[in-house]
Coordinates of C-alpha atoms in Angstrom, one line a residue:
Chain A
M1 CA 0.1 16.4 27.1
N2 CA 3.4 14.7 27.1
E3 CA 5.1 13.7 23.9
I4 CA 4.4 10.0 23.0
K5 CA 7.6 8.1 22.9
N6 CA 8.7 6.0 19.9
I7 CA 6.3 7.4 17.3
G8 CA 9.0 6.4 14.8
V9 CA 10.6 2.9 14.6
D10 CA 13.9 1.4 13.8
L11 CA 13.1 -1.7 11.8
G12 CA 16.7 -2.5 11.4
R13 CA 19.5 -2.1 8.8
G14 CA 18.8 1.5 8.0
L15 CA 15.0 1.3 7.6
K16 CA 13.8 3.9 10.2
P17 CA 10.3 5.2 9.2
K18 CA 9.5 8.4 11.0
N19 CA 6.2 6.9 12.1
R20 CA 4.7 3.4 12.1
V21 CA 2.3 4.0 9.2
L22 CA 3.3 2.8 5.7
V23 CA 1.2 2.2 2.6
A24 CA 1.1 -1.3 1.1
S25 CA 2.4 -2.5 -2.1
G26 CA -0.2 -2.6 -4.9
T27 CA -2.4 0.0 -3.3
F28 CA -0.4 3.1 -4.0
A29 CA 1.1 2.6 -7.4
Y30 CA 4.3 4.6 -7.5
G31 CA 3.3 7.4 -5.1
K32 CA 2.8 10.2 -7.6
E33 CA -0.8 9.2 -8.4
A34 CA -2.1 9.8 -4.9
S35 CA 0.1 12.9 -4.2
P36 CA -2.6 15.5 -5.0
L37 CA -4.8 14.0 -2.4
L38 CA -2.6 13.7 0.7
D39 CA 0.7 14.9 2.1
L40 CA 3.1 12.0 1.4
K41 CA 5.6 13.6 3.8
K42 CA 3.4 12.6 6.7
L43 CA 3.7 8.9 5.9
G44 CA 6.2 6.7 7.6
G45 CA 6.8 4.8 4.4
I46 CA 5.7 4.0 0.9
V47 CA 5.9 0.4 -0.3
T48 CA 5.9 0.5 -4.1
K49 CA 4.0 -1.6 -6.6
A50 CA 5.8 -4.9 -7.1
I51 CA 8.7 -4.5 -9.5
S52 CA 9.8 -7.3 -11.7
K53 CA 12.8 -7.6 -14.0
E54 CA 10.8 -7.1 -17.1
P55 CA 7.7 -4.8 -17.5
R56 CA 4.4 -6.7 -17.0
F57 CA 1.1 -5.8 -18.6
G58 CA -0.8 -7.6 -15.9
N59 CA -4.0 -9.6 -16.2
K60 CA -6.8 -9.0 -18.7
P61 CA -10.1 -7.5 -17.3
E62 CA -11.9 -8.2 -15.1
R63 CA -9.2 -7.7 -12.5
I64 CA -11.2 -6.7 -9.4
V65 CA -14.6 -7.3 -7.8
E66 CA -16.1 -5.8 -4.7
V67 CA -17.3 -8.3 -2.1
T68 CA -18.8 -7.8 1.4
G69 CA -16.3 -6.0 3.5
G70 CA -13.6 -6.0 0.9
L71 CA -12.2 -6.5 -2.5
L72 CA -11.0 -9.4 -4.6
N73 CA -8.1 -8.6 -6.9
A74 CA -6.1 -10.3 -9.6
I75 CA -4.3 -7.3 -11.1
G76 CA -1.5 -9.6 -12.3
L77 CA 1.5 -7.6 -11.0
Q78 CA 1.3 -5.0 -13.7
N79 CA 4.4 -2.8 -13.4
V80 CA 6.9 -0.8 -15.5
G81 CA 9.8 -3.2 -14.8
M82 CA 13.0 -2.4 -12.9
K83 CA 14.7 -0.2 -15.5
K84 CA 11.8 2.1 -16.1
F85 CA 11.1 2.2 -12.4
V86 CA 14.5 3.7 -11.6
L87 CA 14.2 6.2 -14.5
E88 CA 10.6 7.3 -14.2
K89 CA 9.3 6.5 -10.8
L90 CA 12.1 6.5 -8.2
P91 CA 13.1 10.2 -8.6
F92 CA 9.6 11.3 -7.4
L93 CA 9.6 8.8 -4.6
R94 CA 13.0 10.0 -3.3
E95 CA 11.5 13.5 -2.8
T96 CA 8.5 12.5 -0.8
G97 CA 10.1 12.5 2.6
A98 CA 8.8 9.0 3.3
S99 CA 10.9 5.9 3.7
I100 CA 10.9 4.1 0.4
I101 CA 10.6 0.3 0.2
V102 CA 10.6 -1.3 -3.2
N103 CA 8.5 -4.5 -3.4
V104 CA 10.3 -7.0 -5.6
V105 CA 8.7 -10.0 -7.4
G106 CA 10.1 -12.7 -9.6
W107 CA 9.4 -16.0 -11.2
K108 CA 12.6 -17.7 -10.5
I109 CA 15.0 -17.1 -7.6
Q110 CA 17.4 -15.6 -10.1
D111 CA 14.8 -13.0 -11.0
F112 CA 14.6 -11.7 -7.5
V113 CA 18.4 -11.6 -7.2
D114 CA 18.7 -9.7 -10.5
V115 CA 16.2 -7.1 -9.5
V116 CA 17.7 -6.5 -6.1
K117 CA 21.2 -6.4 -7.6
F118 CA 20.0 -3.8 -10.2
L119 CA 18.3 -1.6 -7.6
N120 CA 21.2 -1.7 -5.2
D121 CA 23.0 0.8 -7.4
Y122 CA 20.3 3.4 -6.8
K123 CA 20.0 5.8 -3.9
G124 CA 16.8 6.6 -2.1
I125 CA 15.7 3.0 -1.5
D126 CA 15.5 2.2 2.2
G127 CA 14.7 -1.4 1.9
Y128 CA 13.2 -4.2 -0.2
E129 CA 10.0 -6.0 0.5
I130 CA 10.1 -9.5 -1.1
N131 CA 6.9 -10.6 -2.6
L132 CA 6.8 -14.3 -2.0
S133 CA 3.1 -14.6 -1.8
C134 CA 1.3 -13.9 -5.0
P135 CA -2.1 -15.6 -5.5
N136 CA -2.9 -13.7 -8.6
V137 CA -0.4 -14.9 -11.2
E138 CA -1.0 -18.1 -13.1
E139 CA 2.5 -18.9 -13.9
L140 CA 3.6 -18.8 -10.3
G141 CA 1.1 -21.2 -8.8
A142 CA 0.7 -21.9 -5.2
T143 CA 3.6 -24.3 -4.8
F144 CA 6.3 -21.9 -5.7
C145 CA 5.2 -19.1 -3.5
D146 CA 4.0 -20.9 -0.4
D147 CA 6.8 -23.4 -0.2
S148 CA 9.0 -23.1 2.9
R149 CA 12.0 -24.2 0.8
T150 CA 11.4 -21.3 -1.5
V151 CA 11.3 -18.9 1.4
K152 CA 14.6 -20.3 2.6
K153 CA 16.3 -20.2 -0.8
I154 CA 15.1 -16.7 -1.8
T155 CA 15.8 -15.1 1.6
S156 CA 19.2 -16.7 1.7
A157 CA 20.1 -15.7 -1.9
L158 CA 18.9 -12.1 -1.3
R159 CA 20.7 -11.8 2.0
K160 CA 23.9 -12.4 0.1
T161 CA 22.8 -9.9 -2.6
T162 CA 22.2 -6.8 -0.5
K163 CA 23.1 -4.9 2.7
R164 CA 19.8 -3.1 2.6
H165 CA 16.8 -3.9 4.8
L166 CA 15.1 -7.1 3.7
M167 CA 11.4 -7.4 4.6
I168 CA 9.9 -10.7 3.6
K169 CA 6.2 -10.6 2.8
L170 CA 4.5 -13.7 3.9
S171 CA 1.4 -15.4 2.5
P172 CA -1.6 -16.4 4.7
N173 CA -2.4 -19.2 2.3
T174 CA 0.0 -21.7 4.0
N175 CA -0.5 -24.3 6.6
R176 CA 1.5 -22.6 9.3
I177 CA 2.8 -19.1 8.6
S178 CA 5.2 -19.2 11.6
N179 CA 7.2 -22.0 9.8
E180 CA 7.9 -19.5 7.0
A181 CA 8.5 -16.8 9.5
K182 CA 11.2 -18.8 11.4
I183 CA 12.8 -19.8 8.2
A184 CA 13.0 -16.2 6.9
E185 CA 14.4 -15.1 10.2
G186 CA 17.0 -17.9 10.1
E187 CA 18.2 -16.9 6.6
G188 CA 18.7 -13.3 7.7
A189 CA 15.5 -11.4 7.0
D190 CA 15.4 -8.1 8.8
S191 CA 11.6 -8.0 9.2
L192 CA 8.5 -9.7 8.0
S193 CA 5.3 -8.2 6.5
V194 CA 2.2 -10.1 7.5
I195 CA -0.1 -10.8 5.5
N196 CA -0.5 -10.7 1.7
T197 CA -4.0 -11.2 0.4
V198 CA -6.1 -14.3 1.1
V199 CA -6.9 -16.6 -1.9
A200 CA -10.6 -16.1 -2.6
M201 CA -13.3 -16.3 -5.2
A202 CA -16.5 -14.6 -6.4
V203 CA -19.0 -16.2 -8.8
N204 CA -22.0 -15.0 -10.8
V205 CA -24.9 -17.4 -10.4
W206 CA -26.7 -16.0 -13.5
N207 CA -24.0 -16.4 -16.1
R208 CA -22.2 -19.1 -14.2
K209 CA -18.9 -17.4 -14.5
P210 CA -16.3 -16.3 -12.1
K211 CA -16.4 -12.5 -11.5
I212 CA -12.8 -12.0 -12.3
K213 CA -10.9 -13.4 -15.3
N214 CA -8.3 -15.1 -13.2
I215 CA -11.0 -17.1 -11.4
T216 CA -9.5 -16.7 -8.0
G217 CA -7.9 -13.5 -6.6
G218 CA -6.6 -12.1 -3.4
L219 CA -9.1 -10.9 -0.8
S220 CA -8.3 -7.7 1.0
G221 CA -10.1 -5.2 3.2
P222 CA -11.9 -5.3 6.5
A223 CA -13.1 -8.9 5.8
I224 CA -9.5 -10.1 6.4
K225 CA -8.6 -8.1 9.4
P226 CA -9.3 -11.0 11.9
I227 CA -7.2 -13.3 9.8
A228 CA -4.4 -10.9 9.5
L229 CA -4.4 -10.3 13.3
A230 CA -4.1 -14.0 14.0
K231 CA -1.2 -14.3 11.6
V232 CA 0.6 -11.3 13.0
Y233 CA 0.2 -12.7 16.5
E234 CA 1.4 -16.2 15.4
C235 CA 4.5 -14.7 13.8
Y236 CA 5.2 -12.3 16.7
K237 CA 5.4 -15.3 19.1
A238 CA 7.6 -17.2 16.7
V239 CA 10.4 -14.7 15.8
K240 CA 12.3 -11.9 17.3
I241 CA 12.6 -9.7 14.1
P242 CA 10.0 -7.0 13.7
I243 CA 6.6 -7.7 12.2
V244 CA 4.9 -5.2 9.9
G245 CA 1.2 -5.8 10.0
I246 CA -1.0 -5.7 6.9
G247 CA -4.7 -6.6 6.6
G248 CA -7.9 -4.6 6.5
M249 CA -7.1 -1.6 8.7
M250 CA -9.5 1.2 8.0
N251 CA -8.8 3.5 11.0
T252 CA -6.5 4.3 13.9
Q253 CA -8.1 1.9 16.3
D254 CA -7.6 -1.0 13.8
V255 CA -3.9 0.0 13.7
F256 CA -3.6 -0.3 17.5
E257 CA -5.2 -3.7 17.3
F258 CA -2.2 -4.7 15.2
F259 CA 0.2 -3.0 17.6
L260 CA -1.3 -5.0 20.4
A261 CA -0.9 -8.2 18.5
G262 CA 2.7 -7.5 18.0
A263 CA 3.2 -5.4 14.9
Q264 CA 6.0 -2.8 15.1
A265 CA 4.5 -1.0 12.1
V266 CA 1.6 -1.3 9.7
Q267 CA 0.8 -1.0 6.1
I268 CA -2.5 0.5 5.0
G269 CA -3.8 -0.9 1.7
T270 CA -7.3 -1.2 0.5
A271 CA -8.4 1.7 2.7
N272 CA -6.5 4.0 0.4
F273 CA -8.9 3.3 -2.5
I274 CA -11.8 4.5 -0.5
Y275 CA -10.3 7.3 1.5
P276 CA -7.2 8.5 -0.3
D277 CA -5.9 10.5 2.7
I278 CA -6.6 7.8 5.3
S279 CA -2.9 6.9 5.8
E280 CA -2.0 10.5 6.5
K281 CA -5.0 10.8 8.9
I282 CA -4.0 7.7 10.8
A283 CA -0.4 8.8 11.1
D284 CA -1.7 12.1 12.5
E285 CA -4.1 10.4 14.9
I286 CA -1.7 8.0 16.5
P287 CA -0.4 10.2 19.3
E288 CA -3.9 11.3 20.3
F289 CA -5.2 7.7 20.3
A290 CA -2.2 6.6 22.4
G291 CA -3.1 9.3 24.8
K292 CA -6.6 7.9 25.1
L293 CA -5.2 4.5 25.9
K294 CA -2.9 6.2 28.5
V295 CA 0.1 4.9 26.5
E296 CA 3.2 7.0 26.9
D297 CA 5.5 4.8 24.9
L298 CA 4.3 3.0 21.8
K299 CA 7.1 0.5 22.1
K300 CA 5.7 -0.7 25.4
Y301 CA 2.2 -1.1 24.0
I302 CA 3.4 -3.3 21.1
G303 CA 2.9 -7.0 21.7
S304 CA 1.3 -6.3 25.1
L305 CA -1.7 -8.5 24.4
Q306 CA -2.5 -10.1 27.7
T307 CA -3.1 -13.8 27.4
Chain B
M1 CA -9.1 16.9 -7.6
I2 CA -10.3 16.8 -4.1
D3 CA -12.1 14.5 -1.8
A4 CA -14.9 16.2 0.1
R5 CA -18.1 15.4 2.0
L6 CA -20.7 17.2 -0.2
T7 CA -24.3 18.0 0.6
I8 CA -27.0 16.8 -1.7
L9 CA -29.0 19.9 -2.8
E10 CA -31.6 18.0 -4.8
N11 CA -32.6 14.5 -5.9
L12 CA -34.6 14.7 -9.1
R13 CA -36.5 11.5 -9.8
I14 CA -36.7 11.1 -13.5
A15 CA -38.1 7.5 -13.5
P16 CA -38.6 4.8 -10.9
N17 CA -35.0 3.8 -11.7
V18 CA -33.3 6.9 -12.9
N19 CA -32.5 10.0 -10.9
I20 CA -30.2 13.1 -10.9
L21 CA -28.3 13.9 -7.8
R22 CA -27.3 17.5 -7.5
Y23 CA -24.4 18.2 -5.1
E24 CA -22.9 21.5 -3.9
A25 CA -20.0 22.2 -6.1
P26 CA -16.5 22.8 -4.5
K27 CA -14.5 25.6 -6.1
E28 CA -12.1 23.0 -7.4
Y29 CA -14.7 21.9 -9.9
K30 CA -14.6 25.2 -11.7
N31 CA -12.6 23.9 -14.7
I32 CA -14.4 20.6 -14.9
R33 CA -14.4 19.1 -18.4
A34 CA -17.0 17.0 -20.3
G35 CA -16.3 13.4 -19.8
Q36 CA -14.8 13.7 -16.3
F37 CA -16.3 11.7 -13.5
V38 CA -16.5 11.5 -9.7
E39 CA -16.2 8.6 -7.2
I40 CA -19.1 8.6 -4.7
K41 CA -19.6 6.8 -1.4
S42 CA -22.5 7.1 0.9
W43 CA -22.3 3.8 2.8
G44 CA -20.2 2.0 5.3
L45 CA -17.6 -0.8 5.0
H46 CA -19.9 -3.7 4.5
F47 CA -21.7 -3.8 1.2
P48 CA -21.4 -1.7 -0.9
F49 CA -17.7 -1.3 0.0
L50 CA -16.1 0.7 -2.8
R51 CA -17.1 4.1 -4.2
R52 CA -19.1 4.2 -7.4
P53 CA -17.8 6.2 -10.5
M54 CA -20.3 8.5 -12.1
S55 CA -19.9 10.8 -15.1
V56 CA -20.7 14.5 -14.3
F57 CA -23.9 15.5 -15.9
E58 CA -24.5 19.2 -15.1
Y59 CA -22.1 21.8 -13.8
E60 CA -23.2 25.2 -12.6
E61 CA -21.3 27.4 -10.3
K62 CA -23.2 26.4 -7.2
Y63 CA -23.8 22.7 -8.1
F64 CA -22.9 19.8 -10.2
S65 CA -24.9 16.6 -10.8
V66 CA -24.6 12.9 -11.6
M67 CA -27.1 10.7 -13.3
I68 CA -28.0 7.4 -11.8
K69 CA -29.7 4.3 -13.1
I70 CA -30.3 1.6 -10.5
A71 CA -28.1 -1.4 -11.4
G72 CA -27.3 -2.8 -7.9
E73 CA -27.1 -2.0 -4.3
G74 CA -24.9 1.1 -4.6
T75 CA -26.9 2.8 -7.2
R76 CA -30.1 1.9 -5.4
Q77 CA -28.9 3.6 -2.2
M78 CA -27.9 6.6 -4.4
Y79 CA -31.4 6.7 -5.9
E80 CA -32.9 6.8 -2.4
A81 CA -30.7 9.6 -1.1
K82 CA -32.3 12.7 0.2
A83 CA -31.5 16.4 -0.1
G84 CA -29.4 17.3 2.9
D85 CA -27.6 14.0 3.0
K86 CA -23.8 14.2 2.7
H87 CA -21.8 11.9 0.5
F88 CA -18.1 11.4 0.1
V89 CA -17.2 12.7 -3.4
L90 CA -13.8 12.5 -5.0
G91 CA -13.3 14.4 -8.2
P92 CA -13.1 15.6 -10.9
L93 CA -11.3 12.6 -12.3
G94 CA -10.2 11.2 -15.5
K95 CA -9.4 12.3 -19.0
P96 CA -12.1 14.4 -20.6
F97 CA -13.4 14.3 -24.2
N98 CA -11.0 15.9 -26.7
T99 CA -12.9 18.7 -28.4
D100 CA -9.9 20.0 -30.3
E101 CA -9.7 17.4 -33.1
G102 CA -10.7 19.5 -36.1
E103 CA -13.8 17.6 -37.1
E104 CA -16.5 19.6 -39.0
F105 CA -19.4 18.0 -37.2
S106 CA -19.8 16.2 -33.9
V107 CA -22.3 13.5 -33.3
L108 CA -23.1 12.9 -29.6
L109 CA -24.4 9.4 -28.9
G110 CA -25.6 9.1 -25.3
A111 CA -27.2 5.6 -24.7
G112 CA -29.1 5.3 -21.5
V113 CA -27.1 6.8 -18.7
G114 CA -24.5 7.5 -21.4
A115 CA -26.3 10.7 -21.7
A116 CA -24.5 11.9 -18.6
P117 CA -21.3 13.5 -20.1
M118 CA -23.2 14.9 -23.2
L119 CA -24.7 18.0 -21.6
L120 CA -21.2 19.4 -20.7
L121 CA -19.9 18.3 -24.0
E122 CA -22.7 20.3 -25.8
K123 CA -21.7 23.3 -23.7
E124 CA -18.0 22.9 -24.7
L125 CA -18.8 22.5 -28.4
K126 CA -21.1 25.5 -28.4
K127 CA -18.3 27.6 -26.8
K128 CA -16.0 26.5 -29.6
T129 CA -18.7 27.2 -32.1
K130 CA -18.6 23.7 -33.3
S131 CA -21.8 22.2 -34.9
F132 CA -23.2 19.0 -33.5
Q133 CA -26.2 16.8 -33.1
T134 CA -27.0 14.9 -29.9
F135 CA -28.7 11.6 -30.0
L136 CA -30.2 10.2 -26.7
A137 CA -31.6 6.7 -26.2
A138 CA -33.3 4.8 -23.5
Q139 CA -35.2 1.5 -23.1
T140 CA -38.4 3.4 -22.6
K141 CA -39.8 7.0 -22.7
N142 CA -39.7 7.8 -19.0
E143 CA -35.9 7.1 -18.7
L144 CA -35.0 9.7 -21.2
V145 CA -33.3 12.9 -19.9
S146 CA -33.9 14.8 -23.2
D147 CA -35.7 17.6 -21.3
F148 CA -32.3 18.7 -20.1
F149 CA -31.1 19.1 -23.6
T150 CA -32.2 21.8 -26.0
E151 CA -32.5 19.7 -29.1
S152 CA -31.8 16.0 -29.2
I153 CA -32.9 13.2 -31.5
I154 CA -34.4 10.5 -29.3
S155 CA -34.9 6.8 -29.6
T156 CA -36.4 4.2 -27.4
D157 CA -36.1 0.4 -27.5
D158 CA -39.8 -0.1 -27.0
G159 CA -40.9 2.7 -29.4
S160 CA -42.7 4.7 -26.6
A161 CA -41.0 7.9 -27.8
G162 CA -39.0 8.9 -30.8
F163 CA -37.3 6.5 -33.1
H164 CA -38.2 2.9 -32.4
G165 CA -34.9 1.1 -32.2
N166 CA -31.4 1.5 -30.8
I167 CA -29.3 4.6 -30.9
L168 CA -27.1 3.5 -33.8
Q169 CA -30.0 2.5 -35.9
C170 CA -31.4 6.0 -35.1
F171 CA -28.2 7.6 -36.2
E172 CA -28.1 5.6 -39.4
A173 CA -31.6 6.7 -40.2
N174 CA -30.5 10.3 -39.8
R175 CA -27.1 9.9 -41.4
K176 CA -28.1 11.6 -44.7
N177 CA -28.3 14.9 -42.9
F178 CA -24.6 15.1 -42.2
Q179 CA -23.3 13.1 -45.2
K180 CA -20.5 15.3 -46.5
K181 CA -19.1 16.5 -43.3
K182 CA -16.0 15.2 -41.6
I183 CA -17.7 13.7 -38.5
K184 CA -16.5 12.8 -35.1
I185 CA -18.6 10.5 -32.9
Y186 CA -18.6 10.9 -29.1
A187 CA -20.1 7.8 -27.6
C188 CA -21.1 6.9 -24.0
G189 CA -23.3 4.2 -22.6
P190 CA -23.3 0.5 -21.7
L191 CA -20.5 -1.8 -22.8
A192 CA -22.5 -3.5 -25.5
F193 CA -23.3 -0.1 -27.0
L194 CA -19.6 1.0 -26.9
K195 CA -18.6 -2.2 -28.7
A196 CA -21.2 -1.5 -31.4
A197 CA -20.2 2.1 -31.7
Q198 CA -16.6 1.2 -31.9
E199 CA -17.3 -1.4 -34.6
Y200 CA -19.5 1.0 -36.5
A201 CA -16.9 3.8 -36.4
L202 CA -14.0 1.6 -37.4
K203 CA -16.0 0.0 -40.3
N204 CA -17.1 3.4 -41.6
K205 CA -13.8 5.0 -40.9
I206 CA -15.3 7.7 -38.7
H207 CA -13.3 9.2 -35.9
C208 CA -14.7 8.1 -32.6
E209 CA -14.0 8.8 -28.9
L210 CA -15.6 6.5 -26.3
S211 CA -16.2 7.1 -22.7
L212 CA -15.2 3.8 -21.2
E213 CA -17.5 1.7 -19.0
T214 CA -15.4 -0.4 -16.6
T215 CA -15.3 -1.8 -13.2
M216 CA -13.3 0.7 -11.1
G217 CA -11.4 0.3 -7.9
C218 CA -10.1 3.6 -6.8
G219 CA -10.8 5.8 -9.8
F220 CA -7.5 7.7 -9.6
G221 CA -4.7 5.3 -10.6
I222 CA -3.5 3.6 -7.5
C223 CA -5.1 0.1 -7.8
M224 CA -4.7 -0.7 -11.5
G225 CA -8.1 -2.4 -11.4
C226 CA -9.7 -0.7 -14.4
A227 CA -7.5 -2.1 -17.1
V228 CA -8.6 -2.0 -20.8
E229 CA -6.6 -3.9 -23.4
A230 CA -4.8 -2.0 -26.1
S231 CA -5.9 -2.9 -29.6
D232 CA -3.9 -5.0 -32.0
K233 CA -1.3 -3.2 -34.0
K234 CA -3.1 -3.8 -37.2
I235 CA -6.0 -1.7 -36.0
Y236 CA -4.1 1.1 -34.4
D237 CA -0.4 1.4 -34.9
S238 CA 0.9 2.9 -31.7
E239 CA 4.0 2.3 -29.6
F240 CA 1.8 1.5 -26.7
K241 CA 1.3 -2.1 -25.8
G242 CA -0.4 -3.7 -22.9
M243 CA -3.1 -2.2 -20.7
Y244 CA -4.6 1.2 -20.5
L245 CA -6.2 2.3 -17.2
A246 CA -9.7 3.6 -17.7
C247 CA -9.3 6.2 -14.9
L248 CA -6.0 7.7 -16.1
D249 CA -5.9 7.0 -19.8
G250 CA -9.6 7.4 -20.0
P251 CA -12.5 7.3 -19.5
C252 CA -12.5 9.3 -22.8
I253 CA -10.3 7.5 -25.3
D254 CA -9.9 7.1 -29.0
A255 CA -11.9 4.0 -30.1
R256 CA -9.1 2.7 -32.2
K257 CA -6.7 2.4 -29.2
I258 CA -8.6 -0.3 -27.3
K259 CA -10.0 -3.8 -27.5
L260 CA -13.4 -4.0 -25.8

């Protein structure tokens, strides 16, 4: 069997994961937790839990609820904060052999800038994923995150703040994701990750209460795969910068669906909760699956959806 | 910890809604501790979706078991499992009970399925030659798993066996037998019971360790879904603020540390 070409990918500005499989922010904590259960070296990249300027406790319970084909979460962006992150978490991440992308979250534009500026001084970070879509935090509200003007302002401010790879994570909870995609590209984003979770709800008919404390949460898992595919495709047609697909992938075939729709790379998320080594397995299986599709060059398969 | 597809060796039906599932034991379970749990999945990606966390009940070299009471679709499917079926099992997980805290006498309170970690706990205490008394409770006689224990004091909500009342009332009724000893309570069971046990222990200044009952996402620390609030400083003066994770900081945790 011939070697499959372009297993790895150059996403631009120094972010070159060894393969196209990353793990999604919020689904892998800081890497160490899952390390006994899979070989992190086999992953293309790890996207960290969202890091904010100050540490955050996160939301009170209940934070999660299982739904058909997925999971609703309102964790509330619990994280150790940027200072503790570089002291306690980054050293381990550096040694994993995977590309490290730090997800950054803030409440004002200045927060984002402050975090990125702070992290710029530390080695071992191959890029930043900017969390502009956060359905689970009360203070943020929909208007801030989903506003095209905010995408413009934050991307522009961050482009001036760092020479590192900037991946803008887009929300599906907007009217037209391709609008935000084009704006981010215009302001200098290097790539887009598509999509964050879908605003959703679960209720208990007996006690008449929402099943999670935050009332609404973000839906993830197989239930959102069709939504994510549509959004990836929409963005792929709208911009030239690479799209990193996220949304409900549970196996290698799912991943190829996202390749077909135009994703250069993918992030596996909720699947990690159920099958801790799934991301490693998928990375391993890609060459064989490509062979089954009679694909010799992954680059040529990406975006080759025939319409 | 490992994730493995394990064969069910036996499904012991205790009651129409309570069973014991015995799985082949991987060698990695050799040093399993009382209070640890496993995350089990025997279904597809529809509903149920996530794994289910279950305290480990028995551990012998060739098998370990979990105790199930039907509470929903996941536990119903686990109740109906057959010997020979293979389930995905991730474990052992979590922080076990701390049996090195110097108490003179241990009181084990296993309410309902909370009996699950108590068998291994008895074993550990016996090994350390610590004296103890196990209390088991169930809604009704046929849900009790006291047959697995050598000597337990039982209570039932409906009075069909043992003390007629709940487990704490039963303990209170027997309290005079361990009056002058420095006691530690180990408590496991439904959330309402844990709250009552915590309140009882705090009020009576008895050292108490709870096995937390929370919704769990992954069970091993990557989703942060199983948060439990840290208690107010006036109850327990520790440096820690914010949220504990039941799967990493627990499930076994000092009752003073948390707000239920």
